[in-house]
Amino acid sequence: AQSVTQPDIHITVSEGASLELRCNYSYGATPYLFWYVQSPGQGLQLLLKYFSGDTLVQGIKGFEAEFKRSQSSFNLRKPSVHWSDAAEYFCAVGGGSNYKLTFGKGTLLTVNP
Amino acid sequence: SQTIHQWPATLVQPVGSPLSLECTVEGTSNPNLYWYRQAAGRGLQLLFYSVGIGQISSEVPQNLSASRPQDRQFILSSKKLLLSDSGFYLCAWSGGKETQYFGPGTRLLVL
């Protein structure tokens, strides 16, 4: 069965600092990996996705993520965080003949001025 | 471009009352459609998904049901709401087995 672990429930960073959100997955085949962001009371917005090819993927809003098969990880990074990045971030895994995505429980990001 | 709508945005219902939440997609045909429930601190739970009209797969046995009467319409229903049905309900669509795109959600409070 596929699963996703986001080890950090809540992270606080200062505006302008760098950010890394961790995601570890378990999947029996080549995974499709996603990061979504959710602002309070809103739906989920896709930040970036990985299907194949270059293991470093660029997304919207200056985010990037790196797929590391040996570590079963897909960590999200941003070099300089803006106050508007405060939100909850979800990692998800799916793919192959499976129509479903499995989501992590999310990491809540707080940005201090 | 594709757009996904959900209504209502917010709903307050008494225990034991019926429920109908609607989701519609524009700008695409034959999408896969999904209903999720989100509870605080518990991430997203997939409730139902559909790969075509009248085709519904249930992920979690519960008090809810889903229907897909038209290609781009997905409805979540209940005959009698429970307190535990409170939550944030999200509809999503995908063009295949890949990326899912989410609607704005419906906040349901059962009292």
mmCIF file with all atom_site columns, C-alpha atoms in Angstrom:
data_model
loop_
_atom_site.group_PDB
_atom_site.id
_atom_site.type_symbol
_atom_site.label_atom_id
_atom_site.label_alt_id
_atom_site.label_comp_id
_atom_site.label_asym_id
_atom_site.label_entity_id
_atom_site.label_seq_id
_atom_site.pdbx_PDB_ins_code
_atom_site.Cartn_x
_atom_site.Cartn_y
_atom_site.Cartn_z
_atom_site.occupancy
_atom_site.B_iso_or_equiv
_atom_site.pdbx_formal_charge
_atom_site.auth_seq_id
_atom_site.auth_comp_id
_atom_site.auth_asym_id
_atom_site.auth_atom_id
_atom_site.pdbx_PDB_model_num
ATOM 1   C CA . ALA A 1 1   ? 0.000   0.000  0.000   1.00 0.00 ? 1   ALA A CA 1
ATOM 2   C CA . GLN A 1 2   ? 1.176   3.483  -0.739  1.00 0.00 ? 2   GLN A CA 1
ATOM 3   C CA . SER A 1 3   ? 1.780   5.978  2.039   1.00 0.00 ? 3   SER A CA 1
ATOM 4   C CA . VAL A 1 4   ? 3.210   9.431  2.613   1.00 0.00 ? 4   VAL A CA 1
ATOM 5   C CA . THR A 1 5   ? 4.873   10.768 5.722   1.00 0.00 ? 5   THR A CA 1
ATOM 6   C CA . GLN A 1 6   ? 5.392   14.433 6.420   1.00 0.00 ? 6   GLN A CA 1
ATOM 7   C CA . PRO A 1 7   ? 7.428   14.376 9.626   1.00 0.00 ? 7   PRO A CA 1
ATOM 8   C CA . ASP A 1 8   ? 6.948   18.023 10.517  1.00 0.00 ? 8   ASP A CA 1
ATOM 9   C CA . ILE A 1 9   ? 3.462   19.013 11.621  1.00 0.00 ? 9   ILE A CA 1
ATOM 10  C CA . HIS A 1 10  ? 4.335   22.689 12.067  1.00 0.00 ? 10  HIS A CA 1
ATOM 11  C CA . ILE A 1 11  ? 7.331   24.736 10.948  1.00 0.00 ? 11  ILE A CA 1
ATOM 12  C CA . THR A 1 12  ? 8.047   28.384 11.721  1.00 0.00 ? 12  THR A CA 1
ATOM 13  C CA . VAL A 1 13  ? 10.543  30.398 9.698   1.00 0.00 ? 13  VAL A CA 1
ATOM 14  C CA . SER A 1 14  ? 11.427  34.059 9.414   1.00 0.00 ? 14  SER A CA 1
ATOM 15  C CA . GLU A 1 15  ? 10.611  35.955 6.268   1.00 0.00 ? 15  GLU A CA 1
ATOM 16  C CA . GLY A 1 16  ? 13.561  35.791 3.898   1.00 0.00 ? 16  GLY A CA 1
ATOM 17  C CA . ALA A 1 17  ? 14.895  32.559 5.369   1.00 0.00 ? 17  ALA A CA 1
ATOM 18  C CA . SER A 1 18  ? 15.209  29.374 3.369   1.00 0.00 ? 18  SER A CA 1
ATOM 19  C CA . LEU A 1 19  ? 12.674  26.589 3.686   1.00 0.00 ? 19  LEU A CA 1
ATOM 20  C CA . GLU A 1 20  ? 12.697  22.833 3.343   1.00 0.00 ? 20  GLU A CA 1
ATOM 21  C CA . LEU A 1 21  ? 9.616   20.706 3.941   1.00 0.00 ? 21  LEU A CA 1
ATOM 22  C CA . ARG A 1 22  ? 10.177  16.996 4.196   1.00 0.00 ? 22  ARG A CA 1
ATOM 23  C CA . CYS A 1 23  ? 8.208   14.249 2.498   1.00 0.00 ? 23  CYS A CA 1
ATOM 24  C CA . ASN A 1 24  ? 8.871   10.513 2.521   1.00 0.00 ? 24  ASN A CA 1
ATOM 25  C CA . TYR A 1 25  ? 6.786   8.071  0.546   1.00 0.00 ? 25  TYR A CA 1
ATOM 26  C CA . SER A 1 26  ? 6.205   4.369  0.190   1.00 0.00 ? 26  SER A CA 1
ATOM 27  C CA . TYR A 1 27  ? 5.151   3.106  -3.219  1.00 0.00 ? 27  TYR A CA 1
ATOM 28  C CA . GLY A 1 28  ? 5.644   -0.198 -4.972  1.00 0.00 ? 28  GLY A CA 1
ATOM 29  C CA . ALA A 1 29  ? 6.359   1.165  -8.421  1.00 0.00 ? 29  ALA A CA 1
ATOM 30  C CA . THR A 1 30  ? 7.659   4.333  -9.999  1.00 0.00 ? 30  THR A CA 1
ATOM 31  C CA . PRO A 1 31  ? 5.798   7.057  -8.140  1.00 0.00 ? 31  PRO A CA 1
ATOM 32  C CA . TYR A 1 32  ? 4.122   10.184 -9.324  1.00 0.00 ? 32  TYR A CA 1
ATOM 33  C CA . LEU A 1 33  ? 4.805   12.820 -6.664  1.00 0.00 ? 33  LEU A CA 1
ATOM 34  C CA . PHE A 1 34  ? 3.039   16.082 -5.955  1.00 0.00 ? 34  PHE A CA 1
ATOM 35  C CA . TRP A 1 35  ? 3.159   19.049 -3.649  1.00 0.00 ? 35  TRP A CA 1
ATOM 36  C CA . TYR A 1 36  ? 0.016   21.074 -2.983  1.00 0.00 ? 36  TYR A CA 1
ATOM 37  C CA . VAL A 1 37  ? -0.533  24.206 -0.927  1.00 0.00 ? 37  VAL A CA 1
ATOM 38  C CA . GLN A 1 38  ? -3.699  25.153 0.937   1.00 0.00 ? 38  GLN A CA 1
ATOM 39  C CA . SER A 1 39  ? -4.540  28.534 2.389   1.00 0.00 ? 39  SER A CA 1
ATOM 40  C CA . PRO A 1 40  ? -7.101  28.599 5.232   1.00 0.00 ? 40  PRO A CA 1
ATOM 41  C CA . GLY A 1 41  ? -10.599 27.794 4.051   1.00 0.00 ? 41  GLY A CA 1
ATOM 42  C CA . GLN A 1 42  ? -9.467  27.226 0.478   1.00 0.00 ? 42  GLN A CA 1
ATOM 43  C CA . GLY A 1 43  ? -8.979  24.295 -1.836  1.00 0.00 ? 43  GLY A CA 1
ATOM 44  C CA . LEU A 1 44  ? -5.606  22.783 -2.684  1.00 0.00 ? 44  LEU A CA 1
ATOM 45  C CA . GLN A 1 45  ? -3.404  24.385 -5.312  1.00 0.00 ? 45  GLN A CA 1
ATOM 46  C CA . LEU A 1 46  ? -0.814  22.367 -7.192  1.00 0.00 ? 46  LEU A CA 1
ATOM 47  C CA . LEU A 1 47  ? 2.732   23.649 -6.623  1.00 0.00 ? 47  LEU A CA 1
ATOM 48  C CA . LEU A 1 48  ? 4.683   21.099 -8.631  1.00 0.00 ? 48  LEU A CA 1
ATOM 49  C CA . LYS A 1 49  ? 4.784   17.489 -9.723  1.00 0.00 ? 49  LYS A CA 1
ATOM 50  C CA . TYR A 1 50  ? 7.278   14.800 -10.634 1.00 0.00 ? 50  TYR A CA 1
ATOM 51  C CA . PHE A 1 51  ? 6.563   12.003 -13.089 1.00 0.00 ? 51  PHE A CA 1
ATOM 52  C CA . SER A 1 52  ? 9.945   11.157 -14.592 1.00 0.00 ? 52  SER A CA 1
ATOM 53  C CA . GLY A 1 53  ? 13.139  12.695 -15.931 1.00 0.00 ? 53  GLY A CA 1
ATOM 54  C CA . ASP A 1 54  ? 15.054  15.428 -14.155 1.00 0.00 ? 54  ASP A CA 1
ATOM 55  C CA . THR A 1 55  ? 14.814  14.764 -10.437 1.00 0.00 ? 55  THR A CA 1
ATOM 56  C CA . LEU A 1 56  ? 14.823  18.467 -9.586  1.00 0.00 ? 56  LEU A CA 1
ATOM 57  C CA . VAL A 1 57  ? 11.496  19.998 -10.523 1.00 0.00 ? 57  VAL A CA 1
ATOM 58  C CA . GLN A 1 58  ? 10.521  23.628 -10.525 1.00 0.00 ? 58  GLN A CA 1
ATOM 59  C CA . GLY A 1 59  ? 7.085   24.807 -9.535  1.00 0.00 ? 59  GLY A CA 1
ATOM 60  C CA . ILE A 1 60  ? 5.081   27.953 -9.092  1.00 0.00 ? 60  ILE A CA 1
ATOM 61  C CA . LYS A 1 61  ? 5.814   30.687 -6.557  1.00 0.00 ? 61  LYS A CA 1
ATOM 62  C CA . GLY A 1 62  ? 9.552   29.955 -6.571  1.00 0.00 ? 62  GLY A CA 1
ATOM 63  C CA . PHE A 1 63  ? 9.274   26.452 -5.096  1.00 0.00 ? 63  PHE A CA 1
ATOM 64  C CA . GLU A 1 64  ? 11.298  23.446 -6.165  1.00 0.00 ? 64  GLU A CA 1
ATOM 65  C CA . ALA A 1 65  ? 11.457  19.825 -5.081  1.00 0.00 ? 65  ALA A CA 1
ATOM 66  C CA . GLU A 1 66  ? 13.982  17.063 -5.498  1.00 0.00 ? 66  GLU A CA 1
ATOM 67  C CA . PHE A 1 67  ? 13.121  13.401 -6.011  1.00 0.00 ? 67  PHE A CA 1
ATOM 68  C CA . LYS A 1 68  ? 15.579  11.054 -4.328  1.00 0.00 ? 68  LYS A CA 1
ATOM 69  C CA . ARG A 1 69  ? 14.693  7.470  -5.068  1.00 0.00 ? 69  ARG A CA 1
ATOM 70  C CA . SER A 1 70  ? 17.331  6.024  -2.735  1.00 0.00 ? 70  SER A CA 1
ATOM 71  C CA . GLN A 1 71  ? 15.828  7.928  0.181   1.00 0.00 ? 71  GLN A CA 1
ATOM 72  C CA . SER A 1 72  ? 12.186  7.660  -0.934  1.00 0.00 ? 72  SER A CA 1
ATOM 73  C CA . SER A 1 73  ? 11.960  11.388 -0.465  1.00 0.00 ? 73  SER A CA 1
ATOM 74  C CA . PHE A 1 74  ? 10.515  14.358 -2.305  1.00 0.00 ? 74  PHE A CA 1
ATOM 75  C CA . ASN A 1 75  ? 11.399  17.421 -0.233  1.00 0.00 ? 75  ASN A CA 1
ATOM 76  C CA . LEU A 1 76  ? 10.073  20.865 -1.059  1.00 0.00 ? 76  LEU A CA 1
ATOM 77  C CA . ARG A 1 77  ? 12.394  23.867 -0.944  1.00 0.00 ? 77  ARG A CA 1
ATOM 78  C CA . LYS A 1 78  ? 12.325  27.602 -1.361  1.00 0.00 ? 78  LYS A CA 1
ATOM 79  C CA . PRO A 1 79  ? 15.418  29.802 -1.027  1.00 0.00 ? 79  PRO A CA 1
ATOM 80  C CA . SER A 1 80  ? 13.665  32.826 0.484   1.00 0.00 ? 80  SER A CA 1
ATOM 81  C CA . VAL A 1 81  ? 10.264  32.631 2.109   1.00 0.00 ? 81  VAL A CA 1
ATOM 82  C CA . HIS A 1 82  ? 7.693   35.405 1.786   1.00 0.00 ? 82  HIS A CA 1
ATOM 83  C CA . TRP A 1 83  ? 4.961   36.132 4.322   1.00 0.00 ? 83  TRP A CA 1
ATOM 84  C CA . SER A 1 84  ? 2.388   35.070 1.718   1.00 0.00 ? 84  SER A CA 1
ATOM 85  C CA . ASP A 1 85  ? 3.832   31.542 1.775   1.00 0.00 ? 85  ASP A CA 1
ATOM 86  C CA . ALA A 1 86  ? 2.213   30.909 5.151   1.00 0.00 ? 86  ALA A CA 1
ATOM 87  C CA . ALA A 1 87  ? -0.165  28.023 4.510   1.00 0.00 ? 87  ALA A CA 1
ATOM 88  C CA . GLU A 1 88  ? -0.448  24.266 4.841   1.00 0.00 ? 88  GLU A CA 1
ATOM 89  C CA . TYR A 1 89  ? 1.550   22.091 2.481   1.00 0.00 ? 89  TYR A CA 1
ATOM 90  C CA . PHE A 1 90  ? 0.637   18.586 1.406   1.00 0.00 ? 90  PHE A CA 1
ATOM 91  C CA . CYS A 1 91  ? 2.773   15.968 -0.282  1.00 0.00 ? 91  CYS A CA 1
ATOM 92  C CA . ALA A 1 92  ? 1.025   13.249 -2.291  1.00 0.00 ? 92  ALA A CA 1
ATOM 93  C CA . VAL A 1 93  ? 1.965   10.072 -4.149  1.00 0.00 ? 93  VAL A CA 1
ATOM 94  C CA . GLY A 1 94  ? 0.178   8.129  -6.870  1.00 0.00 ? 94  GLY A CA 1
ATOM 95  C CA . GLY A 1 95  ? 0.637   6.782  -10.355 1.00 0.00 ? 95  GLY A CA 1
ATOM 96  C CA . GLY A 1 96  ? 0.643   3.729  -12.548 1.00 0.00 ? 96  GLY A CA 1
ATOM 97  C CA . SER A 1 97  ? -2.702  1.986  -12.871 1.00 0.00 ? 97  SER A CA 1
ATOM 98  C CA . ASN A 1 98  ? -3.900  3.642  -9.700  1.00 0.00 ? 98  ASN A CA 1
ATOM 99  C CA . TYR A 1 99  ? -6.322  6.504  -10.102 1.00 0.00 ? 99  TYR A CA 1
ATOM 100 C CA . LYS A 1 100 ? -5.823  7.595  -6.542  1.00 0.00 ? 100 LYS A CA 1
ATOM 101 C CA . LEU A 1 101 ? -3.472  9.906  -4.711  1.00 0.00 ? 101 LEU A CA 1
ATOM 102 C CA . THR A 1 102 ? -2.397  9.310  -1.139  1.00 0.00 ? 102 THR A CA 1
ATOM 103 C CA . PHE A 1 103 ? -1.744  12.465 0.844   1.00 0.00 ? 103 PHE A CA 1
ATOM 104 C CA . GLY A 1 104 ? 0.427   13.166 3.839   1.00 0.00 ? 104 GLY A CA 1
ATOM 105 C CA . LYS A 1 105 ? -1.137  14.823 6.862   1.00 0.00 ? 105 LYS A CA 1
ATOM 106 C CA . GLY A 1 106 ? 0.356   18.161 5.930   1.00 0.00 ? 106 GLY A CA 1
ATOM 107 C CA . THR A 1 107 ? 2.878   20.639 7.297   1.00 0.00 ? 107 THR A CA 1
ATOM 108 C CA . LEU A 1 108 ? 1.647   23.979 8.547   1.00 0.00 ? 108 LEU A CA 1
ATOM 109 C CA . LEU A 1 109 ? 4.059   26.791 7.721   1.00 0.00 ? 109 LEU A CA 1
ATOM 110 C CA . THR A 1 110 ? 4.128   29.970 9.790   1.00 0.00 ? 110 THR A CA 1
ATOM 111 C CA . VAL A 1 111 ? 6.214   32.907 8.571   1.00 0.00 ? 111 VAL A CA 1
ATOM 112 C CA . ASN A 1 112 ? 7.427   35.460 11.096  1.00 0.00 ? 112 ASN A CA 1
ATOM 113 C CA . PRO A 1 113 ? 8.042   39.047 9.940   1.00 0.00 ? 113 PRO A CA 1
ATOM 114 C CA . SER B 2 1   ? -9.261  26.364 -19.430 1.00 0.00 ? 1   SER B CA 1
ATOM 115 C CA . GLN B 2 2   ? -10.758 24.004 -16.896 1.00 0.00 ? 2   GLN B CA 1
ATOM 116 C CA . THR B 2 3   ? -12.709 25.211 -13.892 1.00 0.00 ? 3   THR B CA 1
ATOM 117 C CA . ILE B 2 4   ? -14.182 23.304 -10.985 1.00 0.00 ? 4   ILE B CA 1
ATOM 118 C CA . HIS B 2 5   ? -17.056 24.585 -8.901  1.00 0.00 ? 5   HIS B CA 1
ATOM 119 C CA . GLN B 2 6   ? -18.468 23.462 -5.590  1.00 0.00 ? 6   GLN B CA 1
ATOM 120 C CA . TRP B 2 7   ? -21.573 24.580 -3.780  1.00 0.00 ? 7   TRP B CA 1
ATOM 121 C CA . PRO B 2 8   ? -22.588 25.534 -1.330  1.00 0.00 ? 8   PRO B CA 1
ATOM 122 C CA . ALA B 2 9   ? -19.451 27.089 0.135   1.00 0.00 ? 9   ALA B CA 1
ATOM 123 C CA . THR B 2 10  ? -20.719 26.701 3.689   1.00 0.00 ? 10  THR B CA 1
ATOM 124 C CA . LEU B 2 11  ? -23.511 24.616 5.145   1.00 0.00 ? 11  LEU B CA 1
ATOM 125 C CA . VAL B 2 12  ? -24.886 24.213 8.654   1.00 0.00 ? 12  VAL B CA 1
ATOM 126 C CA . GLN B 2 13  ? -27.219 21.258 9.063   1.00 0.00 ? 13  GLN B CA 1
ATOM 127 C CA . PRO B 2 14  ? -28.917 19.539 12.003  1.00 0.00 ? 14  PRO B CA 1
ATOM 128 C CA . VAL B 2 15  ? -28.145 15.937 12.880  1.00 0.00 ? 15  VAL B CA 1
ATOM 129 C CA . GLY B 2 16  ? -30.421 13.574 10.972  1.00 0.00 ? 16  GLY B CA 1
ATOM 130 C CA . SER B 2 17  ? -31.048 15.918 8.068   1.00 0.00 ? 17  SER B CA 1
ATOM 131 C CA . PRO B 2 18  ? -30.192 15.023 4.452   1.00 0.00 ? 18  PRO B CA 1
ATOM 132 C CA . LEU B 2 19  ? -27.203 16.353 2.558   1.00 0.00 ? 19  LEU B CA 1
ATOM 133 C CA . SER B 2 20  ? -26.442 17.160 -1.040  1.00 0.00 ? 20  SER B CA 1
ATOM 134 C CA . LEU B 2 21  ? -23.162 18.729 -2.125  1.00 0.00 ? 21  LEU B CA 1
ATOM 135 C CA . GLU B 2 22  ? -22.547 19.416 -5.778  1.00 0.00 ? 22  GLU B CA 1
ATOM 136 C CA . CYS B 2 23  ? -19.405 19.609 -7.839  1.00 0.00 ? 23  CYS B CA 1
ATOM 137 C CA . THR B 2 24  ? -19.200 20.531 -11.519 1.00 0.00 ? 24  THR B CA 1
ATOM 138 C CA . VAL B 2 25  ? -16.271 20.779 -13.899 1.00 0.00 ? 25  VAL B CA 1
ATOM 139 C CA . GLU B 2 26  ? -16.052 22.963 -16.975 1.00 0.00 ? 26  GLU B CA 1
ATOM 140 C CA . GLY B 2 27  ? -13.691 22.877 -19.901 1.00 0.00 ? 27  GLY B CA 1
ATOM 141 C CA . THR B 2 28  ? -12.962 19.168 -20.051 1.00 0.00 ? 28  THR B CA 1
ATOM 142 C CA . SER B 2 29  ? -14.759 15.953 -20.918 1.00 0.00 ? 29  SER B CA 1
ATOM 143 C CA . ASN B 2 30  ? -14.800 12.544 -19.259 1.00 0.00 ? 30  ASN B CA 1
ATOM 144 C CA . PRO B 2 31  ? -12.788 13.623 -16.232 1.00 0.00 ? 31  PRO B CA 1
ATOM 145 C CA . ASN B 2 32  ? -12.061 11.413 -13.270 1.00 0.00 ? 32  ASN B CA 1
ATOM 146 C CA . LEU B 2 33  ? -13.837 12.928 -10.292 1.00 0.00 ? 33  LEU B CA 1
ATOM 147 C CA . TYR B 2 34  ? -13.061 12.633 -6.588  1.00 0.00 ? 34  TYR B CA 1
ATOM 148 C CA . TRP B 2 35  ? -14.620 13.512 -3.240  1.00 0.00 ? 35  TRP B CA 1
ATOM 149 C CA . TYR B 2 36  ? -12.356 14.051 -0.243  1.00 0.00 ? 36  TYR B CA 1
ATOM 150 C CA . ARG B 2 37  ? -13.026 14.959 3.349   1.00 0.00 ? 37  ARG B CA 1
ATOM 151 C CA . GLN B 2 38  ? -10.541 16.957 5.345   1.00 0.00 ? 38  GLN B CA 1
ATOM 152 C CA . ALA B 2 39  ? -10.578 16.974 9.128   1.00 0.00 ? 39  ALA B CA 1
ATOM 153 C CA . ALA B 2 40  ? -8.207  19.058 11.209  1.00 0.00 ? 40  ALA B CA 1
ATOM 154 C CA . GLY B 2 41  ? -4.837  17.360 11.607  1.00 0.00 ? 41  GLY B CA 1
ATOM 155 C CA . ARG B 2 42  ? -5.858  14.331 9.591   1.00 0.00 ? 42  ARG B CA 1
ATOM 156 C CA . GLY B 2 43  ? -4.995  15.278 6.047   1.00 0.00 ? 43  GLY B CA 1
ATOM 157 C CA . LEU B 2 44  ? -7.240  14.358 3.159   1.00 0.00 ? 44  LEU B CA 1
ATOM 158 C CA . GLN B 2 45  ? -9.359  11.242 3.165   1.00 0.00 ? 45  GLN B CA 1
ATOM 159 C CA . LEU B 2 46  ? -10.563 9.973  -0.198  1.00 0.00 ? 46  LEU B CA 1
ATOM 160 C CA . LEU B 2 47  ? -14.267 9.153  0.022   1.00 0.00 ? 47  LEU B CA 1
ATOM 161 C CA . PHE B 2 48  ? -15.328 8.347  -3.537  1.00 0.00 ? 48  PHE B CA 1
ATOM 162 C CA . TYR B 2 49  ? -13.993 8.470  -7.041  1.00 0.00 ? 49  TYR B CA 1
ATOM 163 C CA . SER B 2 50  ? -15.580 8.079  -10.449 1.00 0.00 ? 50  SER B CA 1
ATOM 164 C CA . VAL B 2 51  ? -14.074 7.309  -13.848 1.00 0.00 ? 51  VAL B CA 1
ATOM 165 C CA . GLY B 2 52  ? -17.346 7.781  -15.764 1.00 0.00 ? 52  GLY B CA 1
ATOM 166 C CA . ILE B 2 53  ? -21.075 8.403  -15.604 1.00 0.00 ? 53  ILE B CA 1
ATOM 167 C CA . GLY B 2 54  ? -22.721 6.084  -13.117 1.00 0.00 ? 54  GLY B CA 1
ATOM 168 C CA . GLN B 2 55  ? -19.360 4.555  -12.083 1.00 0.00 ? 55  GLN B CA 1
ATOM 169 C CA . ILE B 2 56  ? -18.651 5.155  -8.409  1.00 0.00 ? 56  ILE B CA 1
ATOM 170 C CA . SER B 2 57  ? -15.986 3.586  -6.242  1.00 0.00 ? 57  SER B CA 1
ATOM 171 C CA . SER B 2 58  ? -16.261 3.936  -2.496  1.00 0.00 ? 58  SER B CA 1
ATOM 172 C CA . GLU B 2 59  ? -13.128 4.082  -0.449  1.00 0.00 ? 59  GLU B CA 1
ATOM 173 C CA . VAL B 2 60  ? -14.513 4.230  3.058   1.00 0.00 ? 60  VAL B CA 1
ATOM 174 C CA . PRO B 2 61  ? -17.769 2.649  4.248   1.00 0.00 ? 61  PRO B CA 1
ATOM 175 C CA . GLN B 2 62  ? -19.787 5.345  5.928   1.00 0.00 ? 62  GLN B CA 1
ATOM 176 C CA . ASN B 2 63  ? -22.900 7.408  6.055   1.00 0.00 ? 63  ASN B CA 1
ATOM 177 C CA . LEU B 2 64  ? -22.301 9.053  2.673   1.00 0.00 ? 64  LEU B CA 1
ATOM 178 C CA . SER B 2 65  ? -22.945 8.174  -0.952  1.00 0.00 ? 65  SER B CA 1
ATOM 179 C CA . ALA B 2 66  ? -21.958 9.673  -4.282  1.00 0.00 ? 66  ALA B CA 1
ATOM 180 C CA . SER B 2 67  ? -23.519 9.855  -7.699  1.00 0.00 ? 67  SER B CA 1
ATOM 181 C CA . ARG B 2 68  ? -22.450 11.025 -11.131 1.00 0.00 ? 68  ARG B CA 1
ATOM 182 C CA . PRO B 2 69  ? -25.584 11.765 -13.134 1.00 0.00 ? 69  PRO B CA 1
ATOM 183 C CA . GLN B 2 70  ? -23.734 13.685 -15.864 1.00 0.00 ? 70  GLN B CA 1
ATOM 184 C CA . ASP B 2 71  ? -20.217 13.580 -17.240 1.00 0.00 ? 71  ASP B CA 1
ATOM 185 C CA . ARG B 2 72  ? -19.022 16.664 -15.378 1.00 0.00 ? 72  ARG B CA 1
ATOM 186 C CA . GLN B 2 73  ? -21.255 16.551 -12.307 1.00 0.00 ? 73  GLN B CA 1
ATOM 187 C CA . PHE B 2 74  ? -20.458 14.769 -9.067  1.00 0.00 ? 74  PHE B CA 1
ATOM 188 C CA . ILE B 2 75  ? -22.800 14.776 -6.094  1.00 0.00 ? 75  ILE B CA 1
ATOM 189 C CA . LEU B 2 76  ? -22.143 13.796 -2.493  1.00 0.00 ? 76  LEU B CA 1
ATOM 190 C CA . SER B 2 77  ? -25.203 12.842 -0.470  1.00 0.00 ? 77  SER B CA 1
ATOM 191 C CA . SER B 2 78  ? -26.417 11.574 2.826   1.00 0.00 ? 78  SER B CA 1
ATOM 192 C CA . LYS B 2 79  ? -29.882 10.552 3.968   1.00 0.00 ? 79  LYS B CA 1
ATOM 193 C CA . LYS B 2 80  ? -29.203 11.333 7.636   1.00 0.00 ? 80  LYS B CA 1
ATOM 194 C CA . LEU B 2 81  ? -26.238 13.378 8.773   1.00 0.00 ? 81  LEU B CA 1
ATOM 195 C CA . LEU B 2 82  ? -24.169 12.481 11.815  1.00 0.00 ? 82  LEU B CA 1
ATOM 196 C CA . LEU B 2 83  ? -22.106 14.813 13.960  1.00 0.00 ? 83  LEU B CA 1
ATOM 197 C CA . SER B 2 84  ? -19.011 13.046 12.662  1.00 0.00 ? 84  SER B CA 1
ATOM 198 C CA . ASP B 2 85  ? -19.856 14.135 9.109   1.00 0.00 ? 85  ASP B CA 1
ATOM 199 C CA . SER B 2 86  ? -18.704 17.658 9.907   1.00 0.00 ? 86  SER B CA 1
ATOM 200 C CA . GLY B 2 87  ? -15.645 18.701 7.959   1.00 0.00 ? 87  GLY B CA 1
ATOM 201 C CA . PHE B 2 88  ? -14.309 20.328 4.852   1.00 0.00 ? 88  PHE B CA 1
ATOM 202 C CA . TYR B 2 89  ? -15.318 18.538 1.655   1.00 0.00 ? 89  TYR B CA 1
ATOM 203 C CA . LEU B 2 90  ? -13.214 18.871 -1.425  1.00 0.00 ? 90  LEU B CA 1
ATOM 204 C CA . CYS B 2 91  ? -13.997 17.819 -4.961  1.00 0.00 ? 91  CYS B CA 1
ATOM 205 C CA . ALA B 2 92  ? -11.208 17.221 -7.467  1.00 0.00 ? 92  ALA B CA 1
ATOM 206 C CA . TRP B 2 93  ? -10.879 16.237 -11.105 1.00 0.00 ? 93  TRP B CA 1
ATOM 207 C CA . SER B 2 94  ? -8.137  14.727 -13.201 1.00 0.00 ? 94  SER B CA 1
ATOM 208 C CA . GLY B 2 95  ? -7.649  14.061 -16.891 1.00 0.00 ? 95  GLY B CA 1
ATOM 209 C CA . GLY B 2 96  ? -6.367  10.563 -16.239 1.00 0.00 ? 96  GLY B CA 1
ATOM 210 C CA . LYS B 2 97  ? -4.231  8.867  -13.675 1.00 0.00 ? 97  LYS B CA 1
ATOM 211 C CA . GLU B 2 98  ? -2.168  11.878 -12.896 1.00 0.00 ? 98  GLU B CA 1
ATOM 212 C CA . THR B 2 99  ? -2.605  15.368 -11.562 1.00 0.00 ? 99  THR B CA 1
ATOM 213 C CA . GLN B 2 100 ? -5.711  16.202 -9.571  1.00 0.00 ? 100 GLN B CA 1
ATOM 214 C CA . TYR B 2 101 ? -7.125  19.724 -9.476  1.00 0.00 ? 101 TYR B CA 1
ATOM 215 C CA . PHE B 2 102 ? -9.217  20.791 -6.549  1.00 0.00 ? 102 PHE B CA 1
ATOM 216 C CA . GLY B 2 103 ? -12.317 22.882 -6.108  1.00 0.00 ? 103 GLY B CA 1
ATOM 217 C CA . PRO B 2 104 ? -12.732 25.576 -3.447  1.00 0.00 ? 104 PRO B CA 1
ATOM 218 C CA . GLY B 2 105 ? -14.382 23.219 -0.958  1.00 0.00 ? 105 GLY B CA 1
ATOM 219 C CA . THR B 2 106 ? -17.542 23.127 1.163   1.00 0.00 ? 106 THR B CA 1
ATOM 220 C CA . ARG B 2 107 ? -17.422 23.638 4.902   1.00 0.00 ? 107 ARG B CA 1
ATOM 221 C CA . LEU B 2 108 ? -20.075 21.432 6.550   1.00 0.00 ? 108 LEU B CA 1
ATOM 222 C CA . LEU B 2 109 ? -21.039 21.833 10.176  1.00 0.00 ? 109 LEU B CA 1
ATOM 223 C CA . VAL B 2 110 ? -23.476 19.324 11.632  1.00 0.00 ? 110 VAL B CA 1
ATOM 224 C CA . LEU B 2 111 ? -25.106 20.434 14.877  1.00 0.00 ? 111 LEU B CA 1
#
